[in-house]
Amino acid sequence: EVQLEESGGGVVEPGRSLRLSCATSGFTFREYAISWFRQAPGKGLEWVGLIRSETYGGTAEYAASVRGRFSISRDDFRSLAYLQMNSLRTEDTAEYYCSRGQTVTGAKYYSDHWGQGTLVTVSS
Amino acid sequence: DIQMTQSPSSLSAFVGDRVTITCRASQSISSWLAWYQKKPGKAPRLLIYWASSLESGVPSRFSGTGSGTEFTLNIDNLQPDDSATYYCQHYTTFPITLGQGTRLEI
């Protein structure tokens, strides 16, 4: 069974950093991309970023709202992905989800399995 | 960026009804479209990919149509468990963007 589980959320002051983890099991992690999404309170889902598998270069893409502040990395040996969040703002307060990126082209990804989410609250 | 617009924003229906949710893209996305179901406190669930392909394990009451800029999610024979918010998402290029969501009340 494919499983993803986020951890690392919590309360953090504006301007500080936080790192989220996405632990996975039930599939060959190195063969898949991992996406991060978020949902702010009372708002819709928002894509945050994606890291490709090493097969497709292991590179990452980001939403404009987080580019330069957030970075995604992966540890294929431990089947883990990370979302490093720096210079946090109050508007980054949200539930953060990781998901498995499914692709047939290496260029286009949708998410077929998701974690339950971890809450990040940015407040002074 | 490609903008995704869903309509309606919310709707109410009864058990056994059929509903249609529409998603429009600001430019052609071919069939690079997915639909997700989101319930409060739960992980999002993939329903449809490639505009009309049903994800494994999803009831056949769910179906998707469309290509280019206009897409629909149809749900037949509504069940109480279908109460949720539904999102469309393009994945033709980066940044990936989603519609604002359609809240369905049964």
PDB file of C-alpha atoms in Angstrom:
ATOM      1  CA  GLU A   1       0.000   0.000   0.000  1.00  0.00           C
ATOM      2  CA  VAL A   2       1.313   3.412  -1.001  1.00  0.00           C
ATOM      3  CA  GLN A   3       1.653   5.683   2.020  1.00  0.00           C
ATOM      4  CA  LEU A   4       2.936   9.206   2.578  1.00  0.00           C
ATOM      5  CA  GLU A   5       3.138  10.926   5.947  1.00  0.00           C
ATOM      6  CA  GLU A   6       4.111  14.514   6.622  1.00  0.00           C
ATOM      7  CA  SER A   7       5.753  15.703   9.817  1.00  0.00           C
ATOM      8  CA  GLY A   8       7.527  18.738  11.190  1.00  0.00           C
ATOM      9  CA  GLY A   9       4.687  21.226  11.343  1.00  0.00           C
ATOM     10  CA  GLY A  10       4.194  23.576  14.244  1.00  0.00           C
ATOM     11  CA  VAL A  11       4.063  27.193  15.336  1.00  0.00           C
ATOM     12  CA  VAL A  12       6.875  29.449  14.163  1.00  0.00           C
ATOM     13  CA  GLU A  13       7.494  33.187  14.264  1.00  0.00           C
ATOM     14  CA  PRO A  14       7.568  35.264  11.078  1.00  0.00           C
ATOM     15  CA  GLY A  15      10.994  35.317   9.491  1.00  0.00           C
ATOM     16  CA  ARG A  16      12.016  31.988  10.984  1.00  0.00           C
ATOM     17  CA  SER A  17      12.558  28.636   9.249  1.00  0.00           C
ATOM     18  CA  LEU A  18      10.936  25.228   9.391  1.00  0.00           C
ATOM     19  CA  ARG A  19      11.602  21.947   7.634  1.00  0.00           C
ATOM     20  CA  LEU A  20       8.823  19.512   6.811  1.00  0.00           C
ATOM     21  CA  SER A  21       9.440  15.854   6.088  1.00  0.00           C
ATOM     22  CA  CYS A  22       7.484  13.436   3.924  1.00  0.00           C
ATOM     23  CA  ALA A  23       8.044   9.796   4.821  1.00  0.00           C
ATOM     24  CA  THR A  24       6.940   7.292   2.207  1.00  0.00           C
ATOM     25  CA  SER A  25       6.469   3.558   1.855  1.00  0.00           C
ATOM     26  CA  GLY A  26       4.847   1.020  -0.428  1.00  0.00           C
ATOM     27  CA  PHE A  27       6.498   2.111  -3.675  1.00  0.00           C
ATOM     28  CA  THR A  28       9.931   2.582  -5.232  1.00  0.00           C
ATOM     29  CA  PHE A  29      10.543   6.115  -4.040  1.00  0.00           C
ATOM     30  CA  ARG A  30      13.430   6.921  -6.385  1.00  0.00           C
ATOM     31  CA  GLU A  31      11.208   6.379  -9.428  1.00  0.00           C
ATOM     32  CA  TYR A  32       8.701   9.093  -8.552  1.00  0.00           C
ATOM     33  CA  ALA A  33       8.469  12.837  -8.219  1.00  0.00           C
ATOM     34  CA  ILE A  34       7.151  14.358  -5.018  1.00  0.00           C
ATOM     35  CA  SER A  35       4.898  17.413  -4.934  1.00  0.00           C
ATOM     36  CA  TRP A  36       4.014  19.675  -2.047  1.00  0.00           C
ATOM     37  CA  PHE A  37       0.679  21.454  -1.768  1.00  0.00           C
ATOM     38  CA  ARG A  38      -0.875  23.596   0.925  1.00  0.00           C
ATOM     39  CA  GLN A  39      -4.296  24.757   2.032  1.00  0.00           C
ATOM     40  CA  ALA A  40      -4.603  27.927   4.062  1.00  0.00           C
ATOM     41  CA  PRO A  41      -7.510  28.134   6.530  1.00  0.00           C
ATOM     42  CA  GLY A  42     -10.752  28.594   4.622  1.00  0.00           C
ATOM     43  CA  LYS A  43      -8.963  28.626   1.269  1.00  0.00           C
ATOM     44  CA  GLY A  44      -8.440  26.234  -1.616  1.00  0.00           C
ATOM     45  CA  LEU A  45      -5.580  23.928  -2.455  1.00  0.00           C
ATOM     46  CA  GLU A  46      -2.399  25.564  -3.722  1.00  0.00           C
ATOM     47  CA  TRP A  47       0.544  23.850  -5.397  1.00  0.00           C
ATOM     48  CA  VAL A  48       3.840  24.741  -3.682  1.00  0.00           C
ATOM     49  CA  GLY A  49       6.454  22.829  -5.622  1.00  0.00           C
ATOM     50  CA  LEU A  50       7.740  19.538  -7.020  1.00  0.00           C
ATOM     51  CA  ILE A  51      10.989  17.630  -7.160  1.00  0.00           C
ATOM     52  CA  ARG A  52      11.546  15.269 -10.056  1.00  0.00           C
ATOM     53  CA  SER A  53      13.047  11.829  -9.748  1.00  0.00           C
ATOM     54  CA  GLU A  54      16.734  11.433 -10.547  1.00  0.00           C
ATOM     55  CA  THR A  55      15.679   9.825 -13.817  1.00  0.00           C
ATOM     56  CA  TYR A  56      14.457  13.252 -14.872  1.00  0.00           C
ATOM     57  CA  GLY A  57      17.278  15.206 -13.308  1.00  0.00           C
ATOM     58  CA  GLY A  58      16.126  15.493  -9.711  1.00  0.00           C
ATOM     59  CA  THR A  59      15.388  19.172 -10.253  1.00  0.00           C
ATOM     60  CA  ALA A  60      12.655  21.187  -8.581  1.00  0.00           C
ATOM     61  CA  GLU A  61       9.959  23.645  -9.617  1.00  0.00           C
ATOM     62  CA  TYR A  62       8.252  26.168  -7.357  1.00  0.00           C
ATOM     63  CA  ALA A  63       5.234  28.399  -7.211  1.00  0.00           C
ATOM     64  CA  ALA A  64       6.053  32.085  -7.501  1.00  0.00           C
ATOM     65  CA  SER A  65       4.718  32.715  -3.982  1.00  0.00           C
ATOM     66  CA  VAL A  66       7.481  30.572  -2.421  1.00  0.00           C
ATOM     67  CA  ARG A  67      10.318  30.692  -4.964  1.00  0.00           C
ATOM     68  CA  GLY A  68      13.539  31.835  -3.325  1.00  0.00           C
ATOM     69  CA  ARG A  69      12.230  31.081   0.189  1.00  0.00           C
ATOM     70  CA  PHE A  70      11.268  27.404   0.002  1.00  0.00           C
ATOM     71  CA  SER A  71      13.314  24.496  -1.330  1.00  0.00           C
ATOM     72  CA  ILE A  72      12.506  20.840  -1.867  1.00  0.00           C
ATOM     73  CA  SER A  73      14.990  18.009  -1.540  1.00  0.00           C
ATOM     74  CA  ARG A  74      14.888  14.243  -1.464  1.00  0.00           C
ATOM     75  CA  ASP A  75      16.753  11.314   0.088  1.00  0.00           C
ATOM     76  CA  ASP A  76      16.242   8.321  -2.163  1.00  0.00           C
ATOM     77  CA  PHE A  77      18.026   5.980   0.249  1.00  0.00           C
ATOM     78  CA  ARG A  78      15.607   6.785   3.071  1.00  0.00           C
ATOM     79  CA  SER A  79      12.533   7.332   0.859  1.00  0.00           C
ATOM     80  CA  LEU A  80      12.083  10.807   2.290  1.00  0.00           C
ATOM     81  CA  ALA A  81      11.318  14.202   0.827  1.00  0.00           C
ATOM     82  CA  TYR A  82      11.744  17.554   2.519  1.00  0.00           C
ATOM     83  CA  LEU A  83      10.292  21.025   2.252  1.00  0.00           C
ATOM     84  CA  GLN A  84      12.661  23.612   3.687  1.00  0.00           C
ATOM     85  CA  MET A  85      10.780  26.816   4.429  1.00  0.00           C
ATOM     86  CA  ASN A  86      12.765  29.970   5.141  1.00  0.00           C
ATOM     87  CA  SER A  87      11.731  33.565   5.779  1.00  0.00           C
ATOM     88  CA  LEU A  88       8.272  32.415   6.748  1.00  0.00           C
ATOM     89  CA  ARG A  89       5.373  34.839   6.523  1.00  0.00           C
ATOM     90  CA  THR A  90       2.000  34.842   8.195  1.00  0.00           C
ATOM     91  CA  GLU A  91       0.435  34.053   4.816  1.00  0.00           C
ATOM     92  CA  ASP A  92       2.347  30.749   4.761  1.00  0.00           C
ATOM     93  CA  THR A  93       0.057  29.479   7.520  1.00  0.00           C
ATOM     94  CA  ALA A  94      -1.566  26.370   6.067  1.00  0.00           C
ATOM     95  CA  GLU A  95      -1.939  22.625   6.132  1.00  0.00           C
ATOM     96  CA  TYR A  96       0.902  21.223   4.028  1.00  0.00           C
ATOM     97  CA  TYR A  97       0.515  18.032   2.013  1.00  0.00           C
ATOM     98  CA  CYS A  98       3.050  15.923   0.160  1.00  0.00           C
ATOM     99  CA  SER A  99       1.963  13.770  -2.746  1.00  0.00           C
ATOM    100  CA  ARG A 100       3.412  11.271  -5.178  1.00  0.00           C
ATOM    101  CA  GLY A 101       3.859  12.714  -8.638  1.00  0.00           C
ATOM    102  CA  GLN A 102       2.717  10.458 -11.455  1.00  0.00           C
ATOM    103  CA  THR A 103       3.971  11.058 -14.967  1.00  0.00           C
ATOM    104  CA  VAL A 104       4.254   9.370 -18.321  1.00  0.00           C
ATOM    105  CA  THR A 105       6.336  12.068 -19.986  1.00  0.00           C
ATOM    106  CA  GLY A 106       8.708  13.251 -17.293  1.00  0.00           C
ATOM    107  CA  ALA A 107       7.401  16.750 -17.873  1.00  0.00           C
ATOM    108  CA  LYS A 108       3.803  16.607 -16.696  1.00  0.00           C
ATOM    109  CA  TYR A 109       2.790  15.463 -13.253  1.00  0.00           C
ATOM    110  CA  TYR A 110      -0.424  14.835 -11.385  1.00  0.00           C
ATOM    111  CA  SER A 111      -0.685  13.563  -7.800  1.00  0.00           C
ATOM    112  CA  ASP A 112      -2.074  10.064  -7.305  1.00  0.00           C
ATOM    113  CA  HIS A 113      -1.409   9.515  -3.588  1.00  0.00           C
ATOM    114  CA  TRP A 114      -1.376  12.066  -0.790  1.00  0.00           C
ATOM    115  CA  GLY A 115      -0.424  12.348   2.853  1.00  0.00           C
ATOM    116  CA  GLN A 116      -2.782  13.512   5.609  1.00  0.00           C
ATOM    117  CA  GLY A 117      -1.023  16.835   6.033  1.00  0.00           C
ATOM    118  CA  THR A 118       0.851  18.746   8.716  1.00  0.00           C
ATOM    119  CA  LEU A 119      -0.178  22.162  10.029  1.00  0.00           C
ATOM    120  CA  VAL A 120       2.192  25.111   9.904  1.00  0.00           C
ATOM    121  CA  THR A 121       1.214  28.244  11.790  1.00  0.00           C
ATOM    122  CA  VAL A 122       3.302  31.377  11.322  1.00  0.00           C
ATOM    123  CA  SER A 123       2.537  33.807  14.106  1.00  0.00           C
ATOM    124  CA  SER A 124       4.280  36.079  16.556  1.00  0.00           C
TER     125      SER A 124
ATOM    126  CA  ASP B   1       0.350  31.263 -15.567  1.00  0.00           C
ATOM    127  CA  ILE B   2      -2.679  29.262 -16.604  1.00  0.00           C
ATOM    128  CA  GLN B   3      -5.790  30.219 -14.637  1.00  0.00           C
ATOM    129  CA  MET B   4      -8.335  27.550 -13.767  1.00  0.00           C
ATOM    130  CA  THR B   5     -11.909  28.663 -13.094  1.00  0.00           C
ATOM    131  CA  GLN B   6     -14.535  26.357 -11.676  1.00  0.00           C
ATOM    132  CA  SER B   7     -18.289  26.769 -11.618  1.00  0.00           C
ATOM    133  CA  PRO B   8     -20.354  26.732  -9.605  1.00  0.00           C
ATOM    134  CA  SER B   9     -18.508  27.632  -6.415  1.00  0.00           C
ATOM    135  CA  SER B  10     -20.993  25.595  -4.426  1.00  0.00           C
ATOM    136  CA  LEU B  11     -24.072  23.501  -5.019  1.00  0.00           C
ATOM    137  CA  SER B  12     -26.589  21.408  -3.158  1.00  0.00           C
ATOM    138  CA  ALA B  13     -28.114  18.217  -4.458  1.00  0.00           C
ATOM    139  CA  PHE B  14     -29.972  15.157  -3.262  1.00  0.00           C
ATOM    140  CA  VAL B  15     -29.070  11.525  -2.967  1.00  0.00           C
ATOM    141  CA  GLY B  16     -29.510   9.889  -6.359  1.00  0.00           C
ATOM    142  CA  ASP B  17     -29.077  13.111  -8.348  1.00  0.00           C
ATOM    143  CA  ARG B  18     -26.528  13.761 -11.088  1.00  0.00           C
ATOM    144  CA  VAL B  19     -24.338  16.856 -10.845  1.00  0.00           C
ATOM    145  CA  THR B  20     -21.907  18.500 -13.225  1.00  0.00           C
ATOM    146  CA  ILE B  21     -18.969  20.703 -12.223  1.00  0.00           C
ATOM    147  CA  THR B  22     -17.290  22.792 -14.904  1.00  0.00           C
ATOM    148  CA  CYS B  23     -13.633  23.813 -15.104  1.00  0.00           C
ATOM    149  CA  ARG B  24     -12.264  26.292 -17.637  1.00  0.00           C
ATOM    150  CA  ALA B  25      -8.606  26.906 -18.410  1.00  0.00           C
ATOM    151  CA  SER B  26      -7.350  30.314 -19.515  1.00  0.00           C
ATOM    152  CA  GLN B  27      -5.527  28.640 -22.425  1.00  0.00           C
ATOM    153  CA  SER B  28      -5.514  25.230 -24.015  1.00  0.00           C
ATOM    154  CA  ILE B  29      -4.181  22.458 -21.794  1.00  0.00           C
ATOM    155  CA  SER B  30      -5.003  19.574 -24.141  1.00  0.00           C
ATOM    156  CA  SER B  31      -6.211  16.856 -21.748  1.00  0.00           C
ATOM    157  CA  TRP B  32      -3.669  17.518 -18.997  1.00  0.00           C
ATOM    158  CA  LEU B  33      -6.314  17.852 -16.315  1.00  0.00           C
ATOM    159  CA  ALA B  34      -6.950  16.093 -13.011  1.00  0.00           C
ATOM    160  CA  TRP B  35      -9.871  16.206 -10.597  1.00  0.00           C
ATOM    161  CA  TYR B  36      -9.503  15.779  -6.830  1.00  0.00           C
ATOM    162  CA  GLN B  37     -11.933  15.321  -3.965  1.00  0.00           C
ATOM    163  CA  LYS B  38     -11.127  16.988  -0.643  1.00  0.00           C
ATOM    164  CA  LYS B  39     -12.921  16.446   2.648  1.00  0.00           C
ATOM    165  CA  PRO B  40     -12.141  18.405   5.842  1.00  0.00           C
ATOM    166  CA  GLY B  41      -9.350  16.794   7.804  1.00  0.00           C
ATOM    167  CA  LYS B  42      -8.684  14.234   5.084  1.00  0.00           C
ATOM    168  CA  ALA B  43      -6.059  13.848   2.392  1.00  0.00           C
ATOM    169  CA  PRO B  44      -7.072  14.909  -1.111  1.00  0.00           C
ATOM    170  CA  ARG B  45      -8.101  12.020  -3.338  1.00  0.00           C
ATOM    171  CA  LEU B  46      -7.396  11.704  -7.046  1.00  0.00           C
ATOM    172  CA  LEU B  47     -10.549  10.973  -9.014  1.00  0.00           C
ATOM    173  CA  ILE B  48      -9.731  11.610 -12.675  1.00  0.00           C
ATOM    174  CA  TYR B  49      -6.525  12.200 -14.666  1.00  0.00           C
ATOM    175  CA  TRP B  50      -5.928  12.913 -18.358  1.00  0.00           C
ATOM    176  CA  ALA B  51      -9.321  14.650 -18.253  1.00  0.00           C
ATOM    177  CA  SER B  52     -11.340  11.427 -18.486  1.00  0.00           C
ATOM    178  CA  SER B  53      -9.322   8.517 -17.076  1.00  0.00           C
ATOM    179  CA  LEU B  54     -10.798   7.102 -13.892  1.00  0.00           C
ATOM    180  CA  GLU B  55      -8.294   6.481 -11.121  1.00  0.00           C
ATOM    181  CA  SER B  56      -8.194   2.925  -9.826  1.00  0.00           C
ATOM    182  CA  GLY B  57     -10.651   2.333  -6.990  1.00  0.00           C
ATOM    183  CA  VAL B  58     -12.819   5.352  -7.790  1.00  0.00           C
ATOM    184  CA  PRO B  59     -16.496   4.477  -8.369  1.00  0.00           C
ATOM    185  CA  SER B  60     -17.672   4.588 -11.973  1.00  0.00           C
ATOM    186  CA  ARG B  61     -20.307   7.130 -10.876  1.00  0.00           C
ATOM    187  CA  PHE B  62     -17.522   9.678 -11.367  1.00  0.00           C
ATOM    188  CA  SER B  63     -16.608  10.654 -14.919  1.00  0.00           C
ATOM    189  CA  GLY B  64     -14.698  13.431 -16.644  1.00  0.00           C
ATOM    190  CA  THR B  65     -14.980  14.936 -20.094  1.00  0.00           C
ATOM    191  CA  GLY B  66     -13.403  17.716 -22.113  1.00  0.00           C
ATOM    192  CA  SER B  67     -10.222  18.877 -23.755  1.00  0.00           C
ATOM    193  CA  GLY B  68      -8.606  22.166 -24.663  1.00  0.00           C
ATOM    194  CA  THR B  69     -10.109  24.722 -22.296  1.00  0.00           C
ATOM    195  CA  GLU B  70     -13.429  23.262 -21.153  1.00  0.00           C
ATOM    196  CA  PHE B  71     -13.830  20.311 -18.820  1.00  0.00           C
ATOM    197  CA  THR B  72     -16.541  18.739 -16.721  1.00  0.00           C
ATOM    198  CA  LEU B  73     -16.712  16.395 -13.756  1.00  0.00           C
ATOM    199  CA  ASN B  74     -19.932  14.440 -13.600  1.00  0.00           C
ATOM    200  CA  ILE B  75     -21.147  12.534 -10.574  1.00  0.00           C
ATOM    201  CA  ASP B  76     -24.079  10.174 -11.099  1.00  0.00           C
ATOM    202  CA  ASN B  77     -26.328   8.685  -8.436  1.00  0.00           C
ATOM    203  CA  LEU B  78     -25.047  10.969  -5.693  1.00  0.00           C
ATOM    204  CA  GLN B  79     -24.305   9.373  -2.348  1.00  0.00           C
ATOM    205  CA  PRO B  80     -24.036  11.077   1.065  1.00  0.00           C
ATOM    206  CA  ASP B  81     -20.295  10.315   1.104  1.00  0.00           C
ATOM    207  CA  ASP B  82     -19.842  12.521  -1.981  1.00  0.00           C
ATOM    208  CA  SER B  83     -20.175  15.643   0.167  1.00  0.00           C
ATOM    209  CA  ALA B  84     -16.810  17.315  -0.343  1.00  0.00           C
ATOM    210  CA  THR B  85     -14.994  20.064  -2.190  1.00  0.00           C
ATOM    211  CA  TYR B  86     -13.851  19.212  -5.708  1.00  0.00           C
ATOM    212  CA  TYR B  87     -10.826  20.754  -7.433  1.00  0.00           C
ATOM    213  CA  CYS B  88      -9.609  20.684 -10.989  1.00  0.00           C
ATOM    214  CA  GLN B  89      -5.892  20.987 -11.652  1.00  0.00           C
ATOM    215  CA  HIS B  90      -3.931  21.408 -14.869  1.00  0.00           C
ATOM    216  CA  TYR B  91      -0.536  19.812 -15.214  1.00  0.00           C
ATOM    217  CA  THR B  92       0.485  20.823 -18.698  1.00  0.00           C
ATOM    218  CA  THR B  93       3.332  23.035 -17.533  1.00  0.00           C
ATOM    219  CA  PHE B  94       4.700  24.736 -14.438  1.00  0.00           C
ATOM    220  CA  PRO B  95       3.381  26.324 -12.345  1.00  0.00           C
ATOM    221  CA  ILE B  96       0.678  23.764 -11.718  1.00  0.00           C
ATOM    222  CA  THR B  97      -2.511  25.583 -10.794  1.00  0.00           C
ATOM    223  CA  LEU B  98      -5.852  24.489  -9.402  1.00  0.00           C
ATOM    224  CA  GLY B  99      -9.361  25.846  -9.583  1.00  0.00           C
ATOM    225  CA  GLN B 100     -10.829  27.584  -6.570  1.00  0.00           C
ATOM    226  CA  GLY B 101     -12.907  24.538  -5.680  1.00  0.00           C
ATOM    227  CA  THR B 102     -16.573  23.553  -5.829  1.00  0.00           C
ATOM    228  CA  ARG B 103     -18.252  22.689  -2.560  1.00  0.00           C
ATOM    229  CA  LEU B 104     -20.876  19.974  -2.956  1.00  0.00           C
ATOM    230  CA  GLU B 105     -23.488  19.466  -0.260  1.00  0.00           C
ATOM    231  CA  ILE B 106     -25.678  16.400  -0.354  1.00  0.00           C
TER     232      ILE B 106
END
